[in-house]
Short mmCIF file of the C-alpha atoms (twelve columns), coordinates in Angstrom:
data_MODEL
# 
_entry.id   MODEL 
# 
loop_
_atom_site.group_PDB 
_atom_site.id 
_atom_site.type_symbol 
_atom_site.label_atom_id 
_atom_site.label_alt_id 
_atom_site.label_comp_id 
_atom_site.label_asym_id 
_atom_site.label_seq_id 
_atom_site.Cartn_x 
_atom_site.Cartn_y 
_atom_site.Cartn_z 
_atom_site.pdbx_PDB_model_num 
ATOM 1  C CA . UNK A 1  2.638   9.281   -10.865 1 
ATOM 2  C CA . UNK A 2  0.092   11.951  -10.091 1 
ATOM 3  C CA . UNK A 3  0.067   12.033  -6.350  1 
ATOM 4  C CA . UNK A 4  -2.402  15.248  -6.391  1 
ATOM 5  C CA . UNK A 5  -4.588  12.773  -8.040  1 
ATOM 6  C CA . UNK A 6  -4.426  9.783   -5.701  1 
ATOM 7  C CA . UNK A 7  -6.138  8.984   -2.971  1 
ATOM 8  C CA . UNK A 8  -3.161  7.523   -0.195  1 
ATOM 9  C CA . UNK A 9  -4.343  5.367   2.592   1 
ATOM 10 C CA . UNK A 10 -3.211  4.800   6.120   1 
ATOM 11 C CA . UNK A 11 -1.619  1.612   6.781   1 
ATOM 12 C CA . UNK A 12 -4.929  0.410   8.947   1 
ATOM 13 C CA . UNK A 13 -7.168  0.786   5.271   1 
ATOM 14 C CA . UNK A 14 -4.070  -1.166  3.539   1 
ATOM 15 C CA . UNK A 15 -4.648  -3.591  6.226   1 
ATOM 16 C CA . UNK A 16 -7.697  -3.876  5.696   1 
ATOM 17 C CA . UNK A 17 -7.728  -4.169  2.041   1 
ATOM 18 C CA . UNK A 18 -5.152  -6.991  1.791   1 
ATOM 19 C CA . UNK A 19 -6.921  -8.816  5.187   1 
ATOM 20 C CA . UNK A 20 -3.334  -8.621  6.651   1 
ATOM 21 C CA . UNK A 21 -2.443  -6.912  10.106  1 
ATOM 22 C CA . UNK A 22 -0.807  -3.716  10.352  1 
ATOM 23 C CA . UNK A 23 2.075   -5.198  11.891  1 
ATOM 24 C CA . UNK A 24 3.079   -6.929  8.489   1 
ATOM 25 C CA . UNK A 25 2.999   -3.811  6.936   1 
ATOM 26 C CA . UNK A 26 5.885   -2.867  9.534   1 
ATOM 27 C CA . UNK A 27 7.973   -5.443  8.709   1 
ATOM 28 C CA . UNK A 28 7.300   -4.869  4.846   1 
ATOM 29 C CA . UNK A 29 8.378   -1.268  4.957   1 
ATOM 30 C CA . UNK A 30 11.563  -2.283  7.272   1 
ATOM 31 C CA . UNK A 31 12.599  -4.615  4.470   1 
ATOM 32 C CA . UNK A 32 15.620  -3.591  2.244   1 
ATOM 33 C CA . UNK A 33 12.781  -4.014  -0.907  1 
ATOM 34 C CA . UNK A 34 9.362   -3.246  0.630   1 
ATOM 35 C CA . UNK A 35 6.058   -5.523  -1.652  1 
ATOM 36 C CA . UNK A 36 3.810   -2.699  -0.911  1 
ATOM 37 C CA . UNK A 37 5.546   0.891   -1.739  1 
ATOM 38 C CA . UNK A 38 4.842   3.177   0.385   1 
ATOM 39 C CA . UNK A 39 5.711   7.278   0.768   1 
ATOM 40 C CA . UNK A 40 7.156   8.655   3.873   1 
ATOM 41 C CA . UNK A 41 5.148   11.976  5.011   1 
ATOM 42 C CA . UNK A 42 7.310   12.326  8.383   1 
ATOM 43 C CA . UNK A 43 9.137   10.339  10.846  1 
ATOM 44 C CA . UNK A 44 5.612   8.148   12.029  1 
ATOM 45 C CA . UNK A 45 3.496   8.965   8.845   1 
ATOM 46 C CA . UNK A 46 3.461   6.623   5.755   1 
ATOM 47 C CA . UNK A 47 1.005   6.512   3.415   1 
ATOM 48 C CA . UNK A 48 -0.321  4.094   0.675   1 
ATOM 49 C CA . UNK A 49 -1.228  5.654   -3.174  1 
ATOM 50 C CA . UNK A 50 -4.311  3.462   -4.129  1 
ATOM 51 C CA . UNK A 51 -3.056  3.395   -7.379  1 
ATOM 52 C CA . UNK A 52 0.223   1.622   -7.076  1 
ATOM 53 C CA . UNK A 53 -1.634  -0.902  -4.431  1 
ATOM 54 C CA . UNK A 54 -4.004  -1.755  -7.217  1 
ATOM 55 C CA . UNK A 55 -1.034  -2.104  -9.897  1 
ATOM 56 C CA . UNK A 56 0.970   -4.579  -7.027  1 
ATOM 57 C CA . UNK A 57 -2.442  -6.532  -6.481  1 
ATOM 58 C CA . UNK A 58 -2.797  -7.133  -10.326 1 
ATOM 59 C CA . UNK A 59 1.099   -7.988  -10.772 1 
ATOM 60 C CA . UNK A 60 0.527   -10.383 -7.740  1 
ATOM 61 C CA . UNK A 61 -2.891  -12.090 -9.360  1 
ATOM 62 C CA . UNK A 62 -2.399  -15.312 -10.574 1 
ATOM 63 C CA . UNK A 63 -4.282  -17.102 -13.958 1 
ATOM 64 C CA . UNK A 64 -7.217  -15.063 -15.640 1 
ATOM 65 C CA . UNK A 65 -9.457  -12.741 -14.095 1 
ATOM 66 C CA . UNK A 66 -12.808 -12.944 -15.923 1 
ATOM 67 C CA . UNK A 67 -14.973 -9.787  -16.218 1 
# 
């Protein structure tokens, strides 16, 4: 993965992109095998790389997607 490369979102733009609250992102990273992987910058800063939301998104899509 080429982090240098990736644009990583705050939780609150994850949020926003999956039309969940923030607060289920909590409880998704607290779980022994978060759905959404996320990096740890510091003790209170996590981050999301665009990229491997996209790639859990897709996995997650169910029947054909039609262009």
């Amino acid at each position: 993965m080429d982090l240098l490369n990736d644009q990583l979102l705050r939780s609150k733009q994850v949020a926003e992109i999956l039309s969940i609250q923030s607060t289920a992102l909590e409880q998704d990273r607290a779980s022994a095998t978060p759905r959404y992987p996320f990096i740890r910058l510091g003790p209170k800063t996590v981050r999301y790389s665009l990229r491997t939301l996209e790639r859990v998104i897709a996995a997650s899509t169910v029947g054909e997607v039609s262009a």
